Amino acid sequence: MFDKQVLDQLALSEVEYGMIVERLGREPNHLELGLFGSLWSEHCGYKHSKPLLKMFMSDNPRLLVNPGDENAGVVDIGEGLAIVFKVESHNHPSAIEPYEGAATGVGGIVRDIFAMGARPIALLNSLRFGSIDKPHNRYLFDGVVSGISGYGNCIGIPNVGGEVVFAESYTGNPLVNAMCIGILRQEDMTRATTGGEGNLLVLVGSGTGRDGIHGASGLASRTFDDDRELRPTVQVGNPFLEKVLIEACLEAAASGRLVGLQDLGAAGLTSAAVECAANGNSGIQLDIDKVPRRDTGMEPYEVMLSETQERMLLTVSSENLDFIRAIFDKWDVECSVIGKTTNTLRTEIFEDGVLKGDLPVDILTDPPLYVIDSIRPSYLDELHSFDWDTIDIPSEGPTETLLKILRSPNISSKHPVFRQYDHQVQTNTVIAPGNDASLIRIKGTTKGLAASTDGNGRLCYLNPYIGGIIAVAEACRNVSCTGANPIALTNCLNFGNPEKPEVYYQLENCVRGMAHASEAFESPVISGNVSLYNETRDQAIYPTPVIGAVGLTENVGKNCDIGFKNEGDVVFLLGAESFQEPVSTLSGSEYLEVIHGKVAGNPTIDLEMEIKVQKACRSLIGANLLNSAHDCSDGGLAVALAESCISGGLGLKASLPDVERWDVALFGERQSRIIVSFSPEHLERFDLICSENNVPSIQIGMVEARSFTIEGLVDLDVSKASDTWHNALEVVDLSY
Amino acid sequence: MKFGVVVFPGTWSDKDCFYVIDQVLHQPVEYIWHKDTDLTGFDCIILPGGFSYGDYLRCGAIARFSPVMKSVEAFANAGGLVYGICNGFQILCESGLLPGVLIRNDHLQFRCEWTSLRIENSDSPFTSKAEAGQVISVPISHGEGNYFADSATLDEIEKNNQVIFRYSSPEGCIDRENNPNGSLNNIAGITNREGNVLGMMPHPERCCDPLLGSTDGEVIFRSISDTLLKLTS
């Protein structure tokens, strides 16, 4: 029997150890236990999340490969092309070592994508930190952004978008979620499989070192308090090797001579090899001494569990070995046969001919699954019954209030971040970061892909089910604002410790909300990642599902960004028939937190209206009527209007008649609203398309030269609003 | 006329440059692997952007030892047109085909953003179809684009009109405010003394398509093909 300390290091419970002994019919040795620790971790085995993930629909005519069968689902986009995409977290490594944590997060998600034979064409990332005015949070923020910049820019994939959010709950536990989109010709698709018995296992890329051992089990699957001891478990990235690995692997995939291709991510060689064996319904025999090392004296245990980056596992038939080897030689990438596939259905690990570990593949890949009896957190009732009468209308007036919100780190321009990322390489970026979603063209076709990542921890905290729906709705709305139709989703579930019934309640209900919205939008969830145990000193983060939505447009030339284009264009609000909204639309708003220091209320959404509004927006863009479209979300109507002014370098003359409370009208965050602008000559066709879609709309005003005015409320020079909004993130006072 | 686009391990603007020559200029173009040494039949060699050899040690410092570079040097010495963009500029400086060096941006960050470039010299084979003083909008994407040279070298390249592009305001004003990386004299691109080797940090291949927001980069590629046409006709 192993002592508790060893089991803790592997994040296995004593009950789970008992299960292993019972199913094996013997005690595992140290190496074998290490394999179980990795594959039965939350990170690889999805012990707490798998039963919930079954709620996501995976039935859609566009799906060429079902999610779950592979690293990611594969989506048909016509003309023989398909896309794959996925978002993945690197939260815990980034908390410990922000630069390398974030850098290797990018590297990992990119390998997931080219493992399927797809060329990576876009990166996005969703980042969350504690308050930016605390020095340690600033350090994490700067380190993470530099890490993404340092790794991503080197590998030639445009970083086209994402989000950066600050909230106290992420102090000490930042969220770093990276997303990658890849495109492939359908016949070039590769799979993570051994293809049955009689093939060779070939390891390519970096020499294996001692870095990242226990990353999956120790780092990603439990909470931690003292991070110093864990620093060696964070891997160090080599983006140059990743870049040549991409080219060499894609050349190999396109040759049609690969049986299988799999990345080495969490749990390294262990998970790559065992997953391929499970998918190929075969056994594997690994000669661990054949694995090239960059460190001496490594034990088989260390080689199997190392998370050294920039490695891929290929399955090749012996007659194709020389051909494949020549490709890697050309790119100067190391390429070694390290084993073969067998018919035993076992994972056999040899060192110098001596059998060191021998485990059935099916037991390794069948971790126990847990369904926790959830308990509705008690804080919900209190926040839902919030007394809105306690919220006074700010005495400083609407213009000053707006400036304060434009200056808040969540609302202010993220240009200081995005300009550190190459967002143009590959020359496809039609709509750049800083808009609702980004849009890239697909060369050789008229198609375009729009992409957005979105999450709202505050709303999910206030109402996990509705928050889950809103996360999907907002991501899709962002995509629809470019003119593209959201066709598929990916997600990353960032939550606290799921063994706590209140946290499990949040997880369960967010997933339920997301699944419901995914069905309503007919956008399947094609991939995902789960990051649990996001807690520091017993305090869980906001429940934060991050949604990546990808949309398809058949005519990329017909698109919209958020900026106003011409003086004299009329500005309308889609999805509203008046400016009077209930005070409860301040629930979870930026205004409520920034101005009143409160996170309270109960958010709502009318999903049916949401879908109609998005469809109307896409139809209007498709009919070439619109000059701009901007999702009205964080910060409310006034902030969205200011952003359209700033982005277009133009002003607006608006009036919002008949409103009772100006703070609700300007800063309420009711969902399902889009601000559009167009030439007045299109008014009739605009009305027609709105009424065809049964969507209400109301005129806000007209684009003008320099000032942003809302009659009787706001009077602001656009250049002043622009300076405030642009400079806020850079001039944050650091009280070191 | 035939263009060659050199591919080092870690290069990533190769396909972008290829696309412009092929789909915008409609001229013959081929990739040249960095281990190849035969440049027969090529009229213009492009060294594209990227992170050759990861920019390890120093940007361009390892790539200059790639087998192809000896041939590029001979090609340049024979008067052939050599055009380095971004990492290509860094490699040309490292290999001594262009004077000066590119050091870390003065603010120490990577920058990807649009810049305005004033064309200083339209007598060059790379700008013959532009007007001197014309301002074009071209994006940069680099962490080490800060042009530096000792004062004697700087005087010389200024005196010989080797400065082809300077960072400027959209109106053409050359000042500190419109210098994105700290380059001496706002230098964005220079030629060698003979004028047949150009290096520039900005990426004109990224703005040759109205869908991407600008076609200002085309004037450089069209100048090259125009020059080659005159040479070969």
PDB file of N, CA and C in Angstrom, chain B residues 23-82:
ATOM      1  N   GLN B  23      -0.853  36.136 -56.893  1.00  0.00           N
ATOM      2  CA  GLN B  23      -2.263  36.477 -57.061  1.00  0.00           C
ATOM      3  C   GLN B  23      -2.514  37.964 -57.322  1.00  0.00           C
ATOM      4  N   VAL B  24      -1.562  38.825 -56.936  1.00  0.00           N
ATOM      5  CA  VAL B  24      -1.772  40.257 -57.167  1.00  0.00           C
ATOM      6  C   VAL B  24      -0.943  40.725 -58.368  1.00  0.00           C
ATOM      7  N   LEU B  25       0.358  40.367 -58.376  1.00  0.00           N
ATOM      8  CA  LEU B  25       1.203  40.747 -59.520  1.00  0.00           C
ATOM      9  C   LEU B  25       1.016  39.817 -60.712  1.00  0.00           C
ATOM     10  N   HIS B  26       0.548  38.605 -60.453  1.00  0.00           N
ATOM     11  CA  HIS B  26       0.424  37.560 -61.485  1.00  0.00           C
ATOM     12  C   HIS B  26       1.756  37.311 -62.191  1.00  0.00           C
ATOM     13  N   GLN B  27       2.803  37.177 -61.370  1.00  0.00           N
ATOM     14  CA  GLN B  27       4.136  36.896 -61.915  1.00  0.00           C
ATOM     15  C   GLN B  27       4.623  35.542 -61.399  1.00  0.00           C
ATOM     16  N   PRO B  28       5.535  34.916 -62.125  1.00  0.00           N
ATOM     17  CA  PRO B  28       6.061  33.616 -61.687  1.00  0.00           C
ATOM     18  C   PRO B  28       6.820  33.738 -60.366  1.00  0.00           C
ATOM     19  N   VAL B  29       6.626  32.779 -59.488  1.00  0.00           N
ATOM     20  CA  VAL B  29       7.285  32.809 -58.191  1.00  0.00           C
ATOM     21  C   VAL B  29       7.487  31.384 -57.683  1.00  0.00           C
ATOM     22  N   GLU B  30       8.609  31.153 -57.018  1.00  0.00           N
ATOM     23  CA  GLU B  30       8.892  29.834 -56.432  1.00  0.00           C
ATOM     24  C   GLU B  30       9.478  30.010 -55.032  1.00  0.00           C
ATOM     25  N   TYR B  31       9.248  28.995 -54.212  1.00  0.00           N
ATOM     26  CA  TYR B  31       9.916  28.987 -52.910  1.00  0.00           C
ATOM     27  C   TYR B  31      11.351  28.499 -53.084  1.00  0.00           C
ATOM     28  N   ILE B  32      12.251  29.008 -52.264  1.00  0.00           N
ATOM     29  CA  ILE B  32      13.641  28.535 -52.252  1.00  0.00           C
ATOM     30  C   ILE B  32      13.959  28.039 -50.849  1.00  0.00           C
ATOM     31  N   TRP B  33      14.215  26.752 -50.705  1.00  0.00           N
ATOM     32  CA  TRP B  33      14.525  26.165 -49.399  1.00  0.00           C
ATOM     33  C   TRP B  33      15.901  26.667 -48.948  1.00  0.00           C
ATOM     34  N   HIS B  34      16.066  26.912 -47.672  1.00  0.00           N
ATOM     35  CA  HIS B  34      17.299  27.551 -47.186  1.00  0.00           C
ATOM     36  C   HIS B  34      18.533  26.689 -47.391  1.00  0.00           C
ATOM     37  N   LYS B  35      18.336  25.394 -47.674  1.00  0.00           N
ATOM     38  CA  LYS B  35      19.506  24.550 -47.921  1.00  0.00           C
ATOM     39  C   LYS B  35      19.887  24.530 -49.405  1.00  0.00           C
ATOM     40  N   ASP B  36      19.037  25.151 -50.254  1.00  0.00           N
ATOM     41  CA  ASP B  36      19.349  25.205 -51.684  1.00  0.00           C
ATOM     42  C   ASP B  36      20.375  26.312 -51.932  1.00  0.00           C
ATOM     43  N   THR B  37      21.166  26.131 -52.985  1.00  0.00           N
ATOM     44  CA  THR B  37      22.192  27.146 -53.263  1.00  0.00           C
ATOM     45  C   THR B  37      22.132  27.644 -54.704  1.00  0.00           C
ATOM     46  N   ASP B  38      21.277  27.038 -55.510  1.00  0.00           N
ATOM     47  CA  ASP B  38      21.238  27.412 -56.931  1.00  0.00           C
ATOM     48  C   ASP B  38      20.141  28.458 -57.171  1.00  0.00           C
ATOM     49  N   LEU B  39      20.546  29.676 -57.492  1.00  0.00           N
ATOM     50  CA  LEU B  39      19.565  30.741 -57.714  1.00  0.00           C
ATOM     51  C   LEU B  39      19.430  31.074 -59.203  1.00  0.00           C
ATOM     52  N   THR B  40      19.867  30.174 -60.038  1.00  0.00           N
ATOM     53  CA  THR B  40      19.785  30.400 -61.471  1.00  0.00           C
ATOM     54  C   THR B  40      18.336  30.620 -61.903  1.00  0.00           C
ATOM     55  N   GLY B  41      18.131  31.621 -62.712  1.00  0.00           N
ATOM     56  CA  GLY B  41      16.785  31.844 -63.261  1.00  0.00           C
ATOM     57  C   GLY B  41      15.947  32.819 -62.455  1.00  0.00           C
ATOM     58  N   PHE B  42      16.406  33.177 -61.250  1.00  0.00           N
ATOM     59  CA  PHE B  42      15.633  34.139 -60.443  1.00  0.00           C
ATOM     60  C   PHE B  42      16.091  35.566 -60.731  1.00  0.00           C
ATOM     61  N   ASP B  43      15.115  36.486 -60.703  1.00  0.00           N
ATOM     62  CA  ASP B  43      15.430  37.893 -60.945  1.00  0.00           C
ATOM     63  C   ASP B  43      15.307  38.751 -59.691  1.00  0.00           C
ATOM     64  N   CYS B  44      14.527  38.270 -58.737  1.00  0.00           N
ATOM     65  CA  CYS B  44      14.410  38.993 -57.464  1.00  0.00           C
ATOM     66  C   CYS B  44      14.267  37.966 -56.342  1.00  0.00           C
ATOM     67  N   ILE B  45      15.068  38.107 -55.314  1.00  0.00           N
ATOM     68  CA  ILE B  45      15.016  37.193 -54.179  1.00  0.00           C
ATOM     69  C   ILE B  45      14.388  37.922 -52.993  1.00  0.00           C
ATOM     70  N   ILE B  46      13.332  37.334 -52.446  1.00  0.00           N
ATOM     71  CA  ILE B  46      12.686  37.933 -51.276  1.00  0.00           C
ATOM     72  C   ILE B  46      13.056  37.128 -50.028  1.00  0.00           C
ATOM     73  N   LEU B  47      13.550  37.809 -49.002  1.00  0.00           N
ATOM     74  CA  LEU B  47      13.758  37.180 -47.696  1.00  0.00           C
ATOM     75  C   LEU B  47      12.592  37.635 -46.816  1.00  0.00           C
ATOM     76  N   PRO B  48      11.640  36.737 -46.558  1.00  0.00           N
ATOM     77  CA  PRO B  48      10.406  37.174 -45.893  1.00  0.00           C
ATOM     78  C   PRO B  48      10.537  37.257 -44.378  1.00  0.00           C
ATOM     79  N   GLY B  49       9.458  37.669 -43.749  1.00  0.00           N
ATOM     80  CA  GLY B  49       9.423  37.837 -42.303  1.00  0.00           C
ATOM     81  C   GLY B  49       9.236  36.523 -41.568  1.00  0.00           C
ATOM     82  N   GLY B  50       9.387  36.588 -40.252  1.00  0.00           N
ATOM     83  CA  GLY B  50       9.229  35.405 -39.430  1.00  0.00           C
ATOM     84  C   GLY B  50      10.231  35.425 -38.303  1.00  0.00           C
ATOM     85  N   PHE B  51      10.469  34.258 -37.746  1.00  0.00           N
ATOM     86  CA  PHE B  51      11.453  34.102 -36.682  1.00  0.00           C
ATOM     87  C   PHE B  51      12.397  32.986 -37.099  1.00  0.00           C
ATOM     88  N   SER B  52      13.259  33.258 -38.098  1.00  0.00           N
ATOM     89  CA  SER B  52      14.165  32.216 -38.566  1.00  0.00           C
ATOM     90  C   SER B  52      14.988  31.718 -37.386  1.00  0.00           C
ATOM     91  N   TYR B  53      15.051  30.411 -37.239  1.00  0.00           N
ATOM     92  CA  TYR B  53      15.756  29.783 -36.106  1.00  0.00           C
ATOM     93  C   TYR B  53      15.298  30.373 -34.769  1.00  0.00           C
ATOM     94  N   GLY B  54      14.022  30.763 -34.716  1.00  0.00           N
ATOM     95  CA  GLY B  54      13.460  31.258 -33.473  1.00  0.00           C
ATOM     96  C   GLY B  54      14.015  32.607 -33.042  1.00  0.00           C
ATOM     97  N   ASP B  55      14.788  33.245 -33.911  1.00  0.00           N
ATOM     98  CA  ASP B  55      15.492  34.473 -33.526  1.00  0.00           C
ATOM     99  C   ASP B  55      16.396  34.237 -32.325  1.00  0.00           C
ATOM    100  N   TYR B  56      16.746  32.967 -32.115  1.00  0.00           N
ATOM    101  CA  TYR B  56      17.610  32.660 -30.987  1.00  0.00           C
ATOM    102  C   TYR B  56      18.988  33.264 -31.244  1.00  0.00           C
ATOM    103  N   LEU B  57      19.694  33.535 -30.187  1.00  0.00           N
ATOM    104  CA  LEU B  57      20.967  34.244 -30.197  1.00  0.00           C
ATOM    105  C   LEU B  57      20.739  35.723 -30.518  1.00  0.00           C
ATOM    106  N   ARG B  58      20.344  36.014 -31.781  1.00  0.00           N
ATOM    107  CA  ARG B  58      20.043  37.379 -32.206  1.00  0.00           C
ATOM    108  C   ARG B  58      19.263  37.236 -33.499  1.00  0.00           C
ATOM    109  N   CYS B  59      18.316  38.140 -33.745  1.00  0.00           N
ATOM    110  CA  CYS B  59      17.494  38.020 -34.949  1.00  0.00           C
ATOM    111  C   CYS B  59      18.373  37.930 -36.199  1.00  0.00           C
ATOM    112  N   GLY B  60      18.201  36.888 -36.965  1.00  0.00           N
ATOM    113  CA  GLY B  60      18.918  36.762 -38.236  1.00  0.00           C
ATOM    114  C   GLY B  60      20.329  36.231 -38.101  1.00  0.00           C
ATOM    115  N   ALA B  61      20.830  36.104 -36.855  1.00  0.00           N
ATOM    116  CA  ALA B  61      22.241  35.754 -36.659  1.00  0.00           C
ATOM    117  C   ALA B  61      22.552  34.322 -37.094  1.00  0.00           C
ATOM    118  N   ILE B  62      21.581  33.425 -36.964  1.00  0.00           N
ATOM    119  CA  ILE B  62      21.824  32.037 -37.375  1.00  0.00           C
ATOM    120  C   ILE B  62      21.482  31.858 -38.851  1.00  0.00           C
ATOM    121  N   ALA B  63      20.392  32.500 -39.272  1.00  0.00           N
ATOM    122  CA  ALA B  63      19.952  32.344 -40.669  1.00  0.00           C
ATOM    123  C   ALA B  63      21.037  32.766 -41.650  1.00  0.00           C
ATOM    124  N   ARG B  64      21.845  33.741 -41.253  1.00  0.00           N
ATOM    125  CA  ARG B  64      22.858  34.224 -42.206  1.00  0.00           C
ATOM    126  C   ARG B  64      23.840  33.123 -42.574  1.00  0.00           C
ATOM    127  N   PHE B  65      23.912  32.072 -41.738  1.00  0.00           N
ATOM    128  CA  PHE B  65      24.820  30.950 -42.045  1.00  0.00           C
ATOM    129  C   PHE B  65      24.138  29.842 -42.837  1.00  0.00           C
ATOM    130  N   SER B  66      22.856  29.990 -43.153  1.00  0.00           N
ATOM    131  CA  SER B  66      22.177  28.992 -43.983  1.00  0.00           C
ATOM    132  C   SER B  66      22.863  28.932 -45.349  1.00  0.00           C
ATOM    133  N   PRO B  67      22.926  27.741 -45.943  1.00  0.00           N
ATOM    134  CA  PRO B  67      23.615  27.602 -47.235  1.00  0.00           C
ATOM    135  C   PRO B  67      23.157  28.611 -48.296  1.00  0.00           C
ATOM    136  N   VAL B  68      21.851  28.922 -48.310  1.00  0.00           N
ATOM    137  CA  VAL B  68      21.344  29.797 -49.365  1.00  0.00           C
ATOM    138  C   VAL B  68      21.959  31.194 -49.301  1.00  0.00           C
ATOM    139  N   MET B  69      22.420  31.616 -48.121  1.00  0.00           N
ATOM    140  CA  MET B  69      22.843  33.004 -47.979  1.00  0.00           C
ATOM    141  C   MET B  69      24.115  33.335 -48.754  1.00  0.00           C
ATOM    142  N   LYS B  70      24.996  32.359 -48.922  1.00  0.00           N
ATOM    143  CA  LYS B  70      26.191  32.592 -49.741  1.00  0.00           C
ATOM    144  C   LYS B  70      25.768  32.916 -51.171  1.00  0.00           C
ATOM    145  N   SER B  71      24.774  32.187 -51.647  1.00  0.00           N
ATOM    146  CA  SER B  71      24.295  32.422 -53.014  1.00  0.00           C
ATOM    147  C   SER B  71      23.578  33.754 -53.124  1.00  0.00           C
ATOM    148  N   VAL B  72      22.837  34.111 -52.062  1.00  0.00           N
ATOM    149  CA  VAL B  72      22.145  35.403 -52.073  1.00  0.00           C
ATOM    150  C   VAL B  72      23.174  36.537 -52.133  1.00  0.00           C
ATOM    151  N   GLU B  73      24.256  36.360 -51.406  1.00  0.00           N
ATOM    152  CA  GLU B  73      25.306  37.366 -51.411  1.00  0.00           C
ATOM    153  C   GLU B  73      25.894  37.527 -52.814  1.00  0.00           C
ATOM    154  N   ALA B  74      26.186  36.404 -53.452  1.00  0.00           N
ATOM    155  CA  ALA B  74      26.736  36.449 -54.806  1.00  0.00           C
ATOM    156  C   ALA B  74      25.730  37.083 -55.767  1.00  0.00           C
ATOM    157  N   PHE B  75      24.462  36.715 -55.584  1.00  0.00           N
ATOM    158  CA  PHE B  75      23.368  37.247 -56.415  1.00  0.00           C
ATOM    159  C   PHE B  75      23.307  38.772 -56.273  1.00  0.00           C
ATOM    160  N   ALA B  76      23.411  39.240 -55.023  1.00  0.00           N
ATOM    161  CA  ALA B  76      23.364  40.690 -54.771  1.00  0.00           C
ATOM    162  C   ALA B  76      24.586  41.380 -55.350  1.00  0.00           C
ATOM    163  N   ASN B  77      25.755  40.767 -55.164  1.00  0.00           N
ATOM    164  CA  ASN B  77      26.981  41.376 -55.680  1.00  0.00           C
ATOM    165  C   ASN B  77      26.979  41.473 -57.197  1.00  0.00           C
ATOM    166  N   ALA B  78      26.192  40.568 -57.818  1.00  0.00           N
ATOM    167  CA  ALA B  78      26.085  40.614 -59.279  1.00  0.00           C
ATOM    168  C   ALA B  78      25.008  41.592 -59.740  1.00  0.00           C
ATOM    169  N   GLY B  79      24.403  42.286 -58.758  1.00  0.00           N
ATOM    170  CA  GLY B  79      23.419  43.307 -59.133  1.00  0.00           C
ATOM    171  C   GLY B  79      21.967  42.861 -59.071  1.00  0.00           C
ATOM    172  N   GLY B  80      21.734  41.610 -58.666  1.00  0.00           N
ATOM    173  CA  GLY B  80      20.350  41.120 -58.584  1.00  0.00           C
ATOM    174  C   GLY B  80      19.575  41.827 -57.484  1.00  0.00           C
ATOM    175  N   LEU B  81      18.239  41.902 -57.632  1.00  0.00           N
ATOM    176  CA  LEU B  81      17.421  42.575 -56.627  1.00  0.00           C
ATOM    177  C   LEU B  81      17.153  41.633 -55.455  1.00  0.00           C
ATOM    178  N   VAL B  82      17.508  42.088 -54.265  1.00  0.00           N
ATOM    179  CA  VAL B  82      17.267  41.316 -53.044  1.00  0.00           C
ATOM    180  C   VAL B  82      16.416  42.178 -52.116  1.00  0.00           C
TER     181      VAL B  82
END
